[in-house]
CSV table of C-alpha atoms in Angstrom, one decimal:
chain,number,residue,atom,x,y,z
A,1,UNK,CA,85.4,106.0,143.0
A,2,UNK,CA,84.7,104.6,139.6
A,3,UNK,CA,81.5,103.0,138.5
A,4,UNK,CA,81.6,99.2,138.2
A,5,UNK,CA,78.9,98.9,135.6
A,6,UNK,CA,80.3,98.3,132.1
A,7,UNK,CA,79.2,100.7,129.4
A,8,UNK,CA,80.0,99.6,125.8
A,9,UNK,CA,80.6,103.1,124.6
A,10,UNK,CA,83.3,103.6,127.2
A,11,UNK,CA,84.9,100.2,126.5
A,12,UNK,CA,84.9,101.0,122.7
A,13,UNK,CA,86.6,104.3,123.4
A,14,UNK,CA,89.2,102.6,125.6
A,15,UNK,CA,89.8,99.9,122.9
A,16,UNK,CA,90.4,102.6,120.3
A,17,UNK,CA,92.7,104.5,122.6
A,18,UNK,CA,94.9,101.6,123.6
A,19,UNK,CA,95.0,100.5,119.9
A,20,UNK,CA,96.4,104.0,119.0
A,21,UNK,CA,98.9,103.8,121.8
A,22,UNK,CA,100.3,100.3,120.8
A,23,UNK,CA,100.5,101.3,117.2
A,24,UNK,CA,102.4,104.4,118.2
A,25,UNK,CA,104.8,102.2,120.3
A,26,UNK,CA,105.4,100.0,117.3
A,27,UNK,CA,106.2,103.0,115.1
A,28,UNK,CA,108.5,104.3,117.8
A,29,UNK,CA,108.6,107.9,116.7
A,30,UNK,CA,107.5,110.3,114.0
A,31,UNK,CA,104.7,112.7,113.6
A,32,UNK,CA,102.0,110.1,113.2
A,33,UNK,CA,103.3,108.1,116.2
A,34,UNK,CA,103.3,111.2,118.3
A,35,UNK,CA,99.8,112.1,117.2
A,36,UNK,CA,98.4,108.6,118.0
A,37,UNK,CA,100.2,108.3,121.3
A,38,UNK,CA,99.2,111.8,122.6
A,39,UNK,CA,95.6,111.5,121.5
A,40,UNK,CA,95.2,108.0,123.0
A,41,UNK,CA,96.7,108.9,126.3
A,42,UNK,CA,94.7,112.1,126.7
A,43,UNK,CA,91.5,110.1,125.8
A,44,UNK,CA,92.3,107.7,128.6
A,45,UNK,CA,92.4,110.5,131.2
A,46,UNK,CA,89.2,111.9,129.9
A,47,UNK,CA,87.5,108.5,130.1
A,48,UNK,CA,88.8,108.2,133.6
A,49,UNK,CA,86.8,111.3,134.5
A,50,UNK,CA,83.7,109.8,132.7
A,51,UNK,CA,83.6,106.8,135.0
A,52,UNK,CA,84.6,108.7,138.1
A,53,UNK,CA,82.0,109.2,140.9
A,54,UNK,CA,82.5,110.6,144.3
A,55,UNK,CA,81.9,108.2,147.2
A,56,UNK,CA,82.4,108.0,150.9
A,57,UNK,CA,85.0,105.6,152.5
A,58,UNK,CA,87.9,107.3,150.9
A,59,UNK,CA,90.4,105.1,152.8
A,60,UNK,CA,88.8,102.0,151.3
A,61,UNK,CA,88.8,103.6,147.9
A,62,UNK,CA,92.4,104.4,148.1
A,63,UNK,CA,93.4,100.9,149.0
A,64,UNK,CA,91.3,99.6,146.1
A,65,UNK,CA,93.1,102.0,143.7
A,66,UNK,CA,96.5,101.0,145.0
A,67,UNK,CA,95.6,97.3,144.6
A,68,UNK,CA,94.3,97.7,141.1
A,69,UNK,CA,96.8,100.2,139.7
A,70,UNK,CA,100.0,100.5,141.8
A,71,UNK,CA,100.5,96.8,142.6
A,72,UNK,CA,100.3,95.7,139.0
A,73,UNK,CA,102.7,98.5,138.1
A,74,UNK,CA,105.2,97.3,140.7
A,75,UNK,CA,104.9,93.7,139.5
A,76,UNK,CA,105.5,94.4,135.8
A,77,UNK,CA,108.2,97.0,136.6
A,78,UNK,CA,110.1,94.3,138.6
A,79,UNK,CA,109.7,91.8,135.8
A,80,UNK,CA,111.0,94.5,133.4
A,81,UNK,CA,114.0,95.2,135.5
A,82,UNK,CA,114.9,91.5,135.8
A,83,UNK,CA,114.2,90.7,132.2
A,84,UNK,CA,116.2,93.6,130.7
A,85,UNK,CA,119.0,93.0,133.1
A,86,UNK,CA,119.3,89.3,132.3
A,87,UNK,CA,119.3,89.9,128.5
A,88,UNK,CA,121.4,93.0,128.7
A,89,UNK,CA,124.7,91.3,128.0
A,90,UNK,CA,123.4,89.4,125.0
A,91,UNK,CA,121.1,91.9,123.4
A,92,UNK,CA,121.9,95.3,124.9
A,93,UNK,CA,123.1,97.1,121.7
A,94,UNK,CA,120.5,95.4,119.5
A,95,UNK,CA,117.5,96.4,121.6
A,96,UNK,CA,118.8,99.9,122.2
A,97,UNK,CA,119.2,100.6,118.5
A,98,UNK,CA,116.1,98.7,117.4
A,99,UNK,CA,113.7,100.0,120.0
A,100,UNK,CA,115.3,103.0,121.7
A,101,UNK,CA,115.4,101.2,125.0
A,102,UNK,CA,118.5,101.6,127.3
A,103,UNK,CA,119.0,98.2,128.8
A,104,UNK,CA,120.2,97.8,132.4
A,105,UNK,CA,122.9,95.2,131.5
A,106,UNK,CA,125.2,96.3,134.3
A,107,UNK,CA,124.1,94.7,137.7
A,108,UNK,CA,125.2,97.9,139.4
A,109,UNK,CA,122.3,99.6,137.7
A,110,UNK,CA,119.6,97.4,139.4
A,111,UNK,CA,119.5,99.6,142.5
A,112,UNK,CA,119.1,102.7,140.4
A,113,UNK,CA,116.3,101.0,138.5
A,114,UNK,CA,114.5,99.9,141.6
A,115,UNK,CA,114.8,103.5,142.9
A,116,UNK,CA,113.4,104.7,139.6
A,117,UNK,CA,110.5,102.3,139.9
A,118,UNK,CA,109.5,103.7,143.2
A,119,UNK,CA,110.0,107.3,142.2
A,120,UNK,CA,108.0,106.6,139.0
A,121,UNK,CA,109.2,109.4,136.8
A,122,UNK,CA,110.2,108.3,133.3
A,123,UNK,CA,112.0,111.5,132.5
A,124,UNK,CA,115.0,111.2,134.9
A,125,UNK,CA,116.6,108.3,132.9
A,126,UNK,CA,115.8,105.5,135.4
A,127,UNK,CA,112.8,103.9,133.7
A,128,UNK,CA,114.3,103.2,130.3
A,129,UNK,CA,113.7,99.5,130.8
A,130,UNK,CA,109.9,100.1,130.3
A,131,UNK,CA,109.1,103.7,129.9
A,132,UNK,CA,105.4,103.0,129.0
A,133,UNK,CA,104.8,102.1,132.6
A,134,UNK,CA,104.9,105.8,133.6
A,135,UNK,CA,101.2,106.0,132.7
A,136,UNK,CA,100.0,103.8,135.6
A,137,UNK,CA,101.3,105.8,138.6
A,138,UNK,CA,100.6,109.1,136.8
A,139,UNK,CA,97.0,108.0,136.2
A,140,UNK,CA,96.7,107.0,139.9
A,141,UNK,CA,98.0,110.4,141.1
A,142,UNK,CA,95.7,112.2,138.7
A,143,UNK,CA,92.7,110.3,140.1
A,144,UNK,CA,93.8,111.3,143.6
A,145,UNK,CA,94.0,114.9,142.6
A,146,UNK,CA,90.5,114.6,141.1
A,147,UNK,CA,89.3,113.4,144.5
A,148,UNK,CA,90.6,116.6,146.1
A,149,UNK,CA,89.0,118.7,143.4
A,150,UNK,CA,85.6,117.0,143.7
A,151,UNK,CA,85.8,117.5,147.4
A,152,UNK,CA,86.2,121.2,146.8
A,153,UNK,CA,83.3,121.2,144.3
A,154,UNK,CA,81.0,119.4,146.8
A,155,UNK,CA,81.7,122.0,149.5
A,156,UNK,CA,81.4,125.0,147.2
A,157,UNK,CA,79.8,125.0,143.8
A,158,UNK,CA,80.1,123.4,140.3
A,159,UNK,CA,82.0,126.5,139.0
A,160,UNK,CA,84.9,125.5,141.2
A,161,UNK,CA,85.7,122.6,138.9
A,162,UNK,CA,86.1,124.9,135.9
A,163,UNK,CA,88.1,127.4,138.0
A,164,UNK,CA,90.6,124.6,138.9
A,165,UNK,CA,90.8,123.5,135.3
A,166,UNK,CA,91.7,127.0,134.2
A,167,UNK,CA,94.1,127.5,137.0
A,168,UNK,CA,96.0,124.4,136.0
A,169,UNK,CA,97.2,125.9,132.7
A,170,UNK,CA,99.4,128.7,134.0
A,171,UNK,CA,100.8,126.4,136.7
A,172,UNK,CA,101.5,123.8,134.1
A,173,UNK,CA,103.3,126.3,131.9
A,174,UNK,CA,105.6,127.4,134.8
A,175,UNK,CA,106.4,123.8,135.8
A,176,UNK,CA,107.1,122.7,132.2
A,177,UNK,CA,108.8,125.7,130.7
A,178,UNK,CA,110.5,127.3,133.6
A,179,UNK,CA,111.2,125.0,136.5
A,180,UNK,CA,111.5,121.7,134.5
A,181,UNK,CA,110.7,119.7,137.6
A,182,UNK,CA,110.7,115.8,137.5
A,183,UNK,CA,108.4,115.0,140.4
A,184,UNK,CA,107.4,111.5,141.9
A,185,UNK,CA,104.7,109.7,140.0
A,186,UNK,CA,105.2,112.3,137.2
A,187,UNK,CA,103.1,114.7,139.2
A,188,UNK,CA,103.9,117.4,136.7
A,189,UNK,CA,102.3,115.3,134.0
A,190,UNK,CA,99.4,114.4,136.2
A,191,UNK,CA,98.8,118.1,136.6
A,192,UNK,CA,98.7,118.5,132.8
A,193,UNK,CA,96.2,115.7,132.5
A,194,UNK,CA,94.0,116.8,135.4
A,195,UNK,CA,91.9,119.2,133.2
A,196,UNK,CA,91.2,116.3,130.8
A,197,UNK,CA,90.1,114.1,133.7
A,198,UNK,CA,87.9,116.9,135.1
A,199,UNK,CA,86.5,117.5,131.7
A,200,UNK,CA,85.4,113.9,131.6
A,201,UNK,CA,83.4,114.5,134.8
A,202,UNK,CA,82.0,117.7,133.5
A,203,UNK,CA,80.8,116.2,130.1
A,204,UNK,CA,79.8,112.8,131.4
A,205,UNK,CA,76.1,113.2,130.8
A,206,UNK,CA,76.6,114.6,127.3
A,207,UNK,CA,78.8,111.6,126.3
A,208,UNK,CA,76.5,109.0,127.9
A,209,UNK,CA,73.2,110.2,126.5
A,210,UNK,CA,71.0,107.6,124.8
A,211,UNK,CA,72.3,106.1,121.6
A,212,UNK,CA,69.6,107.4,119.2
A,213,UNK,CA,70.1,111.0,120.3
A,214,UNK,CA,73.9,110.6,120.4
A,215,UNK,CA,74.1,109.3,116.8
A,216,UNK,CA,72.3,112.2,115.3
A,217,UNK,CA,75.0,114.2,113.3
A,218,UNK,CA,77.8,112.2,114.9
A,219,UNK,CA,79.4,111.2,111.5
A,220,UNK,CA,79.6,114.8,110.4
A,221,UNK,CA,81.0,116.0,113.7
A,222,UNK,CA,83.6,113.1,113.7
A,223,UNK,CA,84.8,114.1,110.3
A,224,UNK,CA,85.0,117.7,111.3
A,225,UNK,CA,86.9,117.1,114.5
A,226,UNK,CA,89.2,114.7,112.7
A,227,UNK,CA,90.2,117.3,110.1
A,228,UNK,CA,90.5,120.0,112.8
A,229,UNK,CA,92.6,117.8,115.0
A,230,UNK,CA,95.0,116.8,112.3
A,231,UNK,CA,95.3,120.4,111.1
A,232,UNK,CA,96.0,121.6,114.7
A,233,UNK,CA,98.6,118.9,115.2
A,234,UNK,CA,100.3,119.8,111.9
A,235,UNK,CA,100.4,123.5,112.9
A,236,UNK,CA,101.5,122.8,116.4
A,237,UNK,CA,104.2,120.1,115.9
A,238,UNK,CA,104.8,116.8,117.7
A,239,UNK,CA,103.3,116.5,121.2
A,240,UNK,CA,104.7,114.2,123.9
A,241,UNK,CA,102.6,113.9,127.1
A,242,UNK,CA,105.1,111.6,128.8
A,243,UNK,CA,107.9,114.2,128.4
A,244,UNK,CA,105.5,117.2,128.7
A,245,UNK,CA,106.5,118.5,125.3
A,246,UNK,CA,103.9,121.0,124.0
A,247,UNK,CA,105.4,123.1,121.1
A,248,UNK,CA,102.8,125.9,121.3
A,249,UNK,CA,101.1,125.6,124.6
A,250,UNK,CA,97.5,126.7,123.8
A,251,UNK,CA,97.5,125.1,120.4
A,252,UNK,CA,98.9,121.8,121.9
A,253,UNK,CA,96.0,121.5,124.3
A,254,UNK,CA,93.5,122.5,121.6
A,255,UNK,CA,94.9,119.7,119.4
A,256,UNK,CA,94.6,117.2,122.2
A,257,UNK,CA,91.1,118.2,123.0
A,258,UNK,CA,90.1,117.8,119.4
A,259,UNK,CA,91.8,114.4,119.2
A,260,UNK,CA,89.9,113.2,122.3
A,261,UNK,CA,86.6,114.4,120.8
A,262,UNK,CA,87.2,112.4,117.7
A,263,UNK,CA,87.9,109.2,119.7
A,264,UNK,CA,84.7,109.8,121.7
A,265,UNK,CA,82.6,110.4,118.6
A,266,UNK,CA,84.0,107.4,116.8
A,267,UNK,CA,83.1,105.2,119.8
A,268,UNK,CA,79.5,106.5,119.5
A,269,UNK,CA,79.5,105.7,115.8
A,270,UNK,CA,80.8,102.1,116.4
A,271,UNK,CA,78.2,101.3,119.1
A,272,UNK,CA,75.4,99.1,117.9
A,273,UNK,CA,72.4,97.6,119.7
A,274,UNK,CA,73.1,94.0,118.7
A,275,UNK,CA,76.8,94.1,119.6
A,276,UNK,CA,78.4,92.7,116.5
A,277,UNK,CA,81.4,90.4,116.8
A,278,UNK,CA,84.0,93.0,116.0
A,279,UNK,CA,82.3,95.4,118.5
A,280,UNK,CA,82.5,92.7,121.2
A,281,UNK,CA,86.2,92.2,120.4
A,282,UNK,CA,86.9,95.9,120.7
A,283,UNK,CA,85.0,96.1,123.9
A,284,UNK,CA,87.0,93.2,125.3
A,285,UNK,CA,90.2,95.1,124.4
A,286,UNK,CA,88.8,98.2,126.2
A,287,UNK,CA,88.0,96.1,129.3
A,288,UNK,CA,91.6,94.7,129.3
A,289,UNK,CA,93.2,97.9,128.3
A,290,UNK,CA,95.2,98.2,131.5
A,291,UNK,CA,96.7,94.7,130.9
A,292,UNK,CA,97.7,95.7,127.4
A,293,UNK,CA,99.2,99.0,128.8
A,294,UNK,CA,101.2,97.0,131.3
A,295,UNK,CA,102.6,94.3,128.9
A,296,UNK,CA,102.8,95.8,125.4
A,297,UNK,CA,106.4,96.9,125.7
A,298,UNK,CA,107.6,93.2,125.7
A,299,UNK,CA,106.2,92.1,122.4
A,300,UNK,CA,106.8,95.5,120.8
A,301,UNK,CA,110.5,95.5,121.7
A,302,UNK,CA,110.7,91.8,120.5
A,303,UNK,CA,109.3,92.6,117.1
A,304,UNK,CA,111.4,95.8,116.8
A,305,UNK,CA,114.5,93.7,117.4
A,306,UNK,CA,113.7,90.7,115.3
A,307,UNK,CA,111.6,91.9,112.3
A,308,UNK,CA,114.3,94.2,110.7
A,309,UNK,CA,116.7,91.2,110.7
A,310,UNK,CA,114.1,88.8,109.1
A,311,UNK,CA,112.4,91.4,106.9
A,312,UNK,CA,114.7,94.4,106.1
A,313,UNK,CA,111.7,96.4,105.0
A,314,UNK,CA,110.9,96.9,108.7
A,315,UNK,CA,114.0,99.0,109.1
A,316,UNK,CA,112.2,101.8,107.4
A,317,UNK,CA,109.0,101.1,109.4
A,318,UNK,CA,110.8,101.7,112.7
A,319,UNK,CA,112.9,104.7,111.4
A,320,UNK,CA,110.4,107.3,112.5
A,321,UNK,CA,109.4,108.6,109.1
A,322,UNK,CA,105.8,107.3,109.4
A,323,UNK,CA,104.9,107.0,105.7
A,324,UNK,CA,101.6,105.3,104.6
A,325,UNK,CA,103.4,102.1,103.9
A,326,UNK,CA,104.9,102.2,107.3
A,327,UNK,CA,101.4,102.4,108.8
A,328,UNK,CA,100.2,99.5,106.7
A,329,UNK,CA,103.1,97.3,107.8
A,330,UNK,CA,103.0,98.4,111.5
A,331,UNK,CA,99.2,97.8,111.9
A,332,UNK,CA,99.3,94.0,111.8
A,333,UNK,CA,102.4,94.0,114.1
A,334,UNK,CA,100.5,96.2,116.6
A,335,UNK,CA,97.5,93.8,116.3
A,336,UNK,CA,99.7,90.8,117.1
A,337,UNK,CA,101.2,92.7,120.1
A,338,UNK,CA,97.7,93.4,121.4
A,339,UNK,CA,96.6,89.8,121.0
A,340,UNK,CA,99.7,88.6,122.8
A,341,UNK,CA,99.0,91.0,125.7
A,342,UNK,CA,95.4,89.7,125.9
A,343,UNK,CA,96.5,86.1,125.9
A,344,UNK,CA,99.0,86.8,128.6
A,345,UNK,CA,96.4,88.7,130.7
A,346,UNK,CA,93.9,85.9,130.3
A,347,UNK,CA,96.5,83.2,131.2
A,348,UNK,CA,97.3,85.2,134.4
A,349,UNK,CA,93.6,85.3,135.2
A,350,UNK,CA,93.3,81.5,134.8
A,351,UNK,CA,96.5,80.7,136.7
A,352,UNK,CA,96.1,83.0,139.6
A,353,UNK,CA,92.4,83.0,140.0
A,354,UNK,CA,91.1,85.8,142.1
A,355,UNK,CA,94.6,87.0,142.9
A,356,UNK,CA,95.3,87.3,139.2
A,357,UNK,CA,92.1,89.4,138.8
A,358,UNK,CA,93.2,91.7,141.6
A,359,UNK,CA,96.8,92.2,140.4
A,360,UNK,CA,96.5,92.2,136.7
A,361,UNK,CA,93.0,93.3,135.6
A,362,UNK,CA,91.5,96.7,135.6
A,363,UNK,CA,87.7,96.2,135.7
A,364,UNK,CA,86.7,99.9,136.0
């Protein structure tokens, strides 16, 4: 089970990670978008391990996880299916060309979409209405796998965790490069992310050590890991965790690990004792990161559809080239998308009271 006590450093890291992911979604594709998305997603799984603790009452824990993760996924997935089906006849071609989203405009496709929602694998063509939702069931499954691993560790020794992490890699390679399986809840992707989750458990105490000790030399290490991460990503090529695309398998995971380290180090650098206003804002974003993950595709697709018509310069921003000017223009769009997601999340809290908190807010 995950700890309920809020830790600013973790919320900052989550805020940074979801910001990277939303910016990547706004950019759509390209080397920078792939780097931001893969790094942000891998960091989320690592942070999941940071806050994970083994508890008794596994049945109660499972129900809590389903309530906090799977039910919101189902709710937003259903809204996505209905929304994209209703607007399909009016905006199908525009949305597909502007945002790379295949709209279920044909009513006969609803059943296929519902089946895809329950199967929860974004790689079989049935979740195009909101592909970003793949993360939720995959994260839930990764957490369940971690429970099994930690049960093994508790009954044997700590080295079992490292042995399982190492064993994941050849199995991942076979599944991704030989069998090409598309399993429920993207189990193949969950297996890829399990070593990052377990690494979070393994390095929890190192990351959460007191602020004064943690800050010593952090700036230099952040700069070093940033340079190494970018260099590894450049040598490796675009990574896509959602589609299990790893150009050079060992180098890909080294690149992801370096990227996660820079996110963690940056969160340490940003943490202050007096909690400045911008720090509180980023912590709030981290606390509501699950809501942003659930809802961001709606404003992102809206802006990708509308902005090129109003301001033609955004045609280049969404083209996938990812130039410096594209980043400058995409950043405020991503910020607005995040703010809209936060507003929607808070409105749901207010309107639905406790039910809203259960269904639409991830507090861990």
